[in-house]
């Protein structure tokens, strides 16, 4: 497709379960970002990739969060042993230069 | 730390003009962005300012004063479809578009 694609759109996980969220960026975009957006709040930065290199992971809230982009295109955000406070929308964005293009996000609900 | 403030909610009438203010204090600055986000959808790019002054784009204009740490988004000839959240974001300039987002302003356009 022409835009950033994320899957699944919705995910319900039991507390303690591991989840994997996928992002397909726009082809050719070097930069890829993950953001976490709580209900009624602005997105908060999690991590940044330039091609396959993870240049900044300072926003990851704990060591239960892990992101990868092994071939410089598709990226996966993994959350281990999910907790209720992990419930949020996880947004992926890719960028060729100035403008960032966002996917629709994955809404994660931990019950 | 990084701090971006904008009003939480605003209401305006169809056909009117509304101005959404944003103030920021950040460790870096590589541009100020405005994004529109409808409920459950991806943020979409509206405007970008890196130099002081006004940028006009159809019904939308954005203003920046770097010395004051201040920006506004001006929406003219409001339409019902403009009801959405408007996110102010500062690019920190470390690399690509590492954004710090404000909390968003929920705009309701009434008939």
Short mmCIF file of N, CA, C and O in Angstrom, two decimals, chain B residues 42-98:
data_model
loop_
_atom_site.label_atom_id
_atom_site.label_comp_id
_atom_site.label_asym_id
_atom_site.label_seq_id
_atom_site.Cartn_x
_atom_site.Cartn_y
_atom_site.Cartn_z
N UNK B 42 -4.75 7.78 12.29
CA UNK B 42 -3.36 8.22 12.35
C UNK B 42 -3.28 9.73 12.34
O UNK B 42 -4.08 10.40 11.70
N UNK B 43 -2.29 10.30 13.04
CA UNK B 43 -2.02 11.73 12.88
C UNK B 43 -1.63 12.02 11.44
O UNK B 43 -0.86 11.26 10.83
N UNK B 44 -2.15 13.11 10.89
CA UNK B 44 -1.78 13.50 9.53
C UNK B 44 -1.15 14.89 9.56
O UNK B 44 -1.59 15.78 10.29
N UNK B 45 -0.14 15.07 8.76
CA UNK B 45 0.65 16.28 8.73
C UNK B 45 -0.18 17.47 8.23
O UNK B 45 -0.88 17.37 7.22
N UNK B 46 -0.07 18.60 8.95
CA UNK B 46 -0.75 19.81 8.52
C UNK B 46 0.25 20.89 8.09
O UNK B 46 0.10 21.49 7.04
N UNK B 47 1.25 21.14 8.96
CA UNK B 47 2.15 22.25 8.66
C UNK B 47 3.47 22.10 9.39
O UNK B 47 3.58 21.31 10.33
N UNK B 48 4.43 22.87 8.94
CA UNK B 48 5.80 22.82 9.47
C UNK B 48 6.39 24.21 9.43
O UNK B 48 6.34 24.88 8.40
N UNK B 49 6.92 24.66 10.57
CA UNK B 49 7.63 25.94 10.64
C UNK B 49 9.01 25.70 11.22
O UNK B 49 9.13 25.05 12.26
N UNK B 50 10.02 26.24 10.56
CA UNK B 50 11.37 26.18 11.13
C UNK B 50 11.92 27.59 11.34
O UNK B 50 12.76 27.81 12.21
N UNK B 51 11.41 28.54 10.56
CA UNK B 51 11.78 29.93 10.72
C UNK B 51 10.60 30.72 11.28
O UNK B 51 9.44 30.32 11.15
N UNK B 52 10.89 31.85 11.90
CA UNK B 52 9.83 32.70 12.45
C UNK B 52 8.91 33.19 11.33
O UNK B 52 9.36 33.47 10.22
N UNK B 53 7.65 33.31 11.68
CA UNK B 53 6.71 33.88 10.71
C UNK B 53 5.54 32.97 10.47
O UNK B 53 5.32 31.98 11.17
N UNK B 54 4.78 33.36 9.47
CA UNK B 54 3.52 32.69 9.15
C UNK B 54 3.66 31.84 7.89
O UNK B 54 4.19 32.30 6.89
N UNK B 55 3.18 30.62 7.98
CA UNK B 55 3.11 29.73 6.82
C UNK B 55 1.64 29.48 6.53
O UNK B 55 0.89 29.05 7.41
N UNK B 56 1.22 29.76 5.30
CA UNK B 56 -0.19 29.60 4.95
C UNK B 56 -0.36 28.45 3.98
O UNK B 56 0.41 28.29 3.03
N UNK B 57 -1.42 27.67 4.24
CA UNK B 57 -1.67 26.49 3.42
C UNK B 57 -3.18 26.31 3.33
O UNK B 57 -3.78 25.59 4.11
N UNK B 58 -3.79 26.99 2.38
CA UNK B 58 -5.24 26.89 2.22
C UNK B 58 -5.96 27.47 3.43
O UNK B 58 -5.69 28.61 3.83
N UNK B 59 -6.84 26.69 4.03
CA UNK B 59 -7.59 27.18 5.19
C UNK B 59 -6.76 27.16 6.46
O UNK B 59 -7.20 27.66 7.49
N UNK B 60 -5.58 26.55 6.41
CA UNK B 60 -4.76 26.41 7.60
C UNK B 60 -3.52 27.31 7.50
O UNK B 60 -2.89 27.41 6.44
N UNK B 61 -3.18 27.97 8.61
CA UNK B 61 -1.96 28.75 8.70
C UNK B 61 -1.28 28.42 10.01
O UNK B 61 -1.96 28.11 11.00
N UNK B 62 0.04 28.49 10.03
CA UNK B 62 0.75 28.26 11.28
C UNK B 62 1.81 29.34 11.44
O UNK B 62 2.45 29.75 10.48
N UNK B 63 1.96 29.76 12.68
CA UNK B 63 2.89 30.85 13.02
C UNK B 63 3.90 30.34 14.03
O UNK B 63 3.58 29.51 14.89
N UNK B 64 5.12 30.86 13.92
CA UNK B 64 6.17 30.47 14.87
C UNK B 64 6.95 31.70 15.32
O UNK B 64 7.32 32.55 14.49
N UNK B 65 7.22 31.76 16.63
CA UNK B 65 8.17 32.70 17.20
C UNK B 65 9.14 31.90 18.04
O UNK B 65 8.80 31.43 19.14
N UNK B 66 10.36 31.71 17.54
CA UNK B 66 11.33 30.89 18.26
C UNK B 66 11.79 31.56 19.54
O UNK B 66 12.03 30.90 20.55
N UNK B 67 11.92 32.88 19.52
CA UNK B 67 12.39 33.59 20.71
C UNK B 67 11.39 33.48 21.85
O UNK B 67 11.77 33.47 23.02
N UNK B 68 10.13 33.36 21.52
CA UNK B 68 9.09 33.25 22.55
C UNK B 68 8.70 31.80 22.82
O UNK B 68 7.90 31.53 23.73
N UNK B 69 9.21 30.86 22.05
CA UNK B 69 8.80 29.47 22.22
C UNK B 69 7.31 29.30 22.02
O UNK B 69 6.63 28.64 22.81
N UNK B 70 6.82 29.87 20.94
CA UNK B 70 5.37 29.98 20.75
C UNK B 70 5.00 29.73 19.30
O UNK B 70 5.68 30.16 18.37
N UNK B 71 3.90 29.01 19.14
CA UNK B 71 3.34 28.77 17.83
C UNK B 71 1.82 28.80 17.93
O UNK B 71 1.25 28.60 19.00
N UNK B 72 1.17 29.06 16.82
CA UNK B 72 -0.27 28.84 16.77
C UNK B 72 -0.66 28.27 15.42
O UNK B 72 0.02 28.48 14.42
N UNK B 73 -1.77 27.58 15.45
CA UNK B 73 -2.40 27.05 14.24
C UNK B 73 -3.72 27.79 14.06
O UNK B 73 -4.51 27.86 15.00
N UNK B 74 -3.91 28.35 12.90
CA UNK B 74 -5.13 29.12 12.60
C UNK B 74 -5.95 28.35 11.57
O UNK B 74 -5.44 27.98 10.52
N UNK B 75 -7.18 28.08 11.92
CA UNK B 75 -8.08 27.38 11.00
C UNK B 75 -9.20 28.34 10.61
O UNK B 75 -9.91 28.86 11.46
N UNK B 76 -9.36 28.54 9.31
CA UNK B 76 -10.38 29.46 8.81
C UNK B 76 -11.53 28.69 8.20
O UNK B 76 -11.40 27.52 7.83
N UNK B 77 -12.67 29.36 8.10
CA UNK B 77 -13.86 28.78 7.44
C UNK B 77 -14.09 27.35 7.95
O UNK B 77 -14.14 26.40 7.17
N UNK B 78 -14.22 27.24 9.25
CA UNK B 78 -14.31 25.93 9.89
C UNK B 78 -15.43 25.08 9.28
O UNK B 78 -16.53 25.56 9.00
N UNK B 79 -15.11 23.80 9.14
CA UNK B 79 -16.08 22.82 8.66
C UNK B 79 -16.25 21.75 9.73
O UNK B 79 -15.36 21.55 10.58
N UNK B 80 -17.37 21.06 9.67
CA UNK B 80 -17.64 20.02 10.67
C UNK B 80 -16.52 18.98 10.68
O UNK B 80 -16.14 18.47 11.74
N UNK B 81 -15.96 18.70 9.52
CA UNK B 81 -14.93 17.67 9.44
C UNK B 81 -13.62 18.10 10.12
O UNK B 81 -12.72 17.27 10.31
N UNK B 82 -13.53 19.37 10.50
CA UNK B 82 -12.34 19.83 11.22
C UNK B 82 -12.36 19.44 12.69
O UNK B 82 -11.37 19.65 13.42
N UNK B 83 -13.47 18.87 13.16
CA UNK B 83 -13.52 18.37 14.54
C UNK B 83 -12.53 17.23 14.67
O UNK B 83 -12.66 16.18 14.03
N UNK B 84 -11.51 17.44 15.50
CA UNK B 84 -10.41 16.48 15.64
C UNK B 84 -9.49 16.98 16.75
O UNK B 84 -9.71 18.04 17.32
N UNK B 85 -8.47 16.19 17.03
CA UNK B 85 -7.41 16.66 17.92
C UNK B 85 -6.29 17.26 17.07
O UNK B 85 -5.97 16.73 16.00
N UNK B 86 -5.71 18.35 17.56
CA UNK B 86 -4.61 19.01 16.87
C UNK B 86 -3.38 18.93 17.75
O UNK B 86 -3.37 19.42 18.88
N UNK B 87 -2.36 18.27 17.22
CA UNK B 87 -1.15 17.99 17.98
C UNK B 87 -0.04 18.94 17.56
O UNK B 87 0.30 19.03 16.38
N UNK B 88 0.53 19.62 18.54
CA UNK B 88 1.71 20.44 18.33
C UNK B 88 2.92 19.58 18.64
O UNK B 88 2.94 18.87 19.66
N UNK B 89 3.93 19.59 17.80
CA UNK B 89 5.09 18.72 18.01
C UNK B 89 6.36 19.48 17.65
O UNK B 89 6.41 20.16 16.63
N UNK B 90 7.36 19.34 18.47
CA UNK B 90 8.67 19.94 18.21
C UNK B 90 9.64 18.83 17.82
O UNK B 90 9.71 17.79 18.49
N UNK B 91 10.34 19.05 16.72
CA UNK B 91 11.41 18.13 16.36
C UNK B 91 12.66 18.56 17.10
O UNK B 91 13.09 19.71 17.01
N UNK B 92 13.25 17.61 17.83
CA UNK B 92 14.41 17.97 18.65
C UNK B 92 15.67 18.12 17.82
O UNK B 92 16.65 18.66 18.29
N UNK B 93 15.64 17.57 16.61
CA UNK B 93 16.77 17.81 15.73
C UNK B 93 17.95 16.91 15.93
O UNK B 93 18.99 17.09 15.32
N UNK B 94 17.82 15.92 16.83
CA UNK B 94 18.94 14.99 17.01
C UNK B 94 19.17 14.21 15.73
O UNK B 94 20.28 13.92 15.35
N UNK B 95 18.10 13.83 15.12
CA UNK B 95 18.16 13.04 13.89
C UNK B 95 16.75 13.01 13.33
O UNK B 95 15.78 13.04 14.05
N UNK B 96 16.64 12.97 12.05
CA UNK B 96 15.32 12.81 11.43
C UNK B 96 14.27 13.67 12.11
O UNK B 96 14.47 14.85 12.37
N UNK B 97 13.18 13.07 12.40
CA UNK B 97 12.08 13.79 13.03
C UNK B 97 11.73 13.14 14.36
O UNK B 97 10.68 12.53 14.50
N UNK B 98 12.59 13.27 15.33
CA UNK B 98 12.30 12.80 16.69
C UNK B 98 11.44 13.84 17.36
O UNK B 98 11.90 14.90 17.79
#
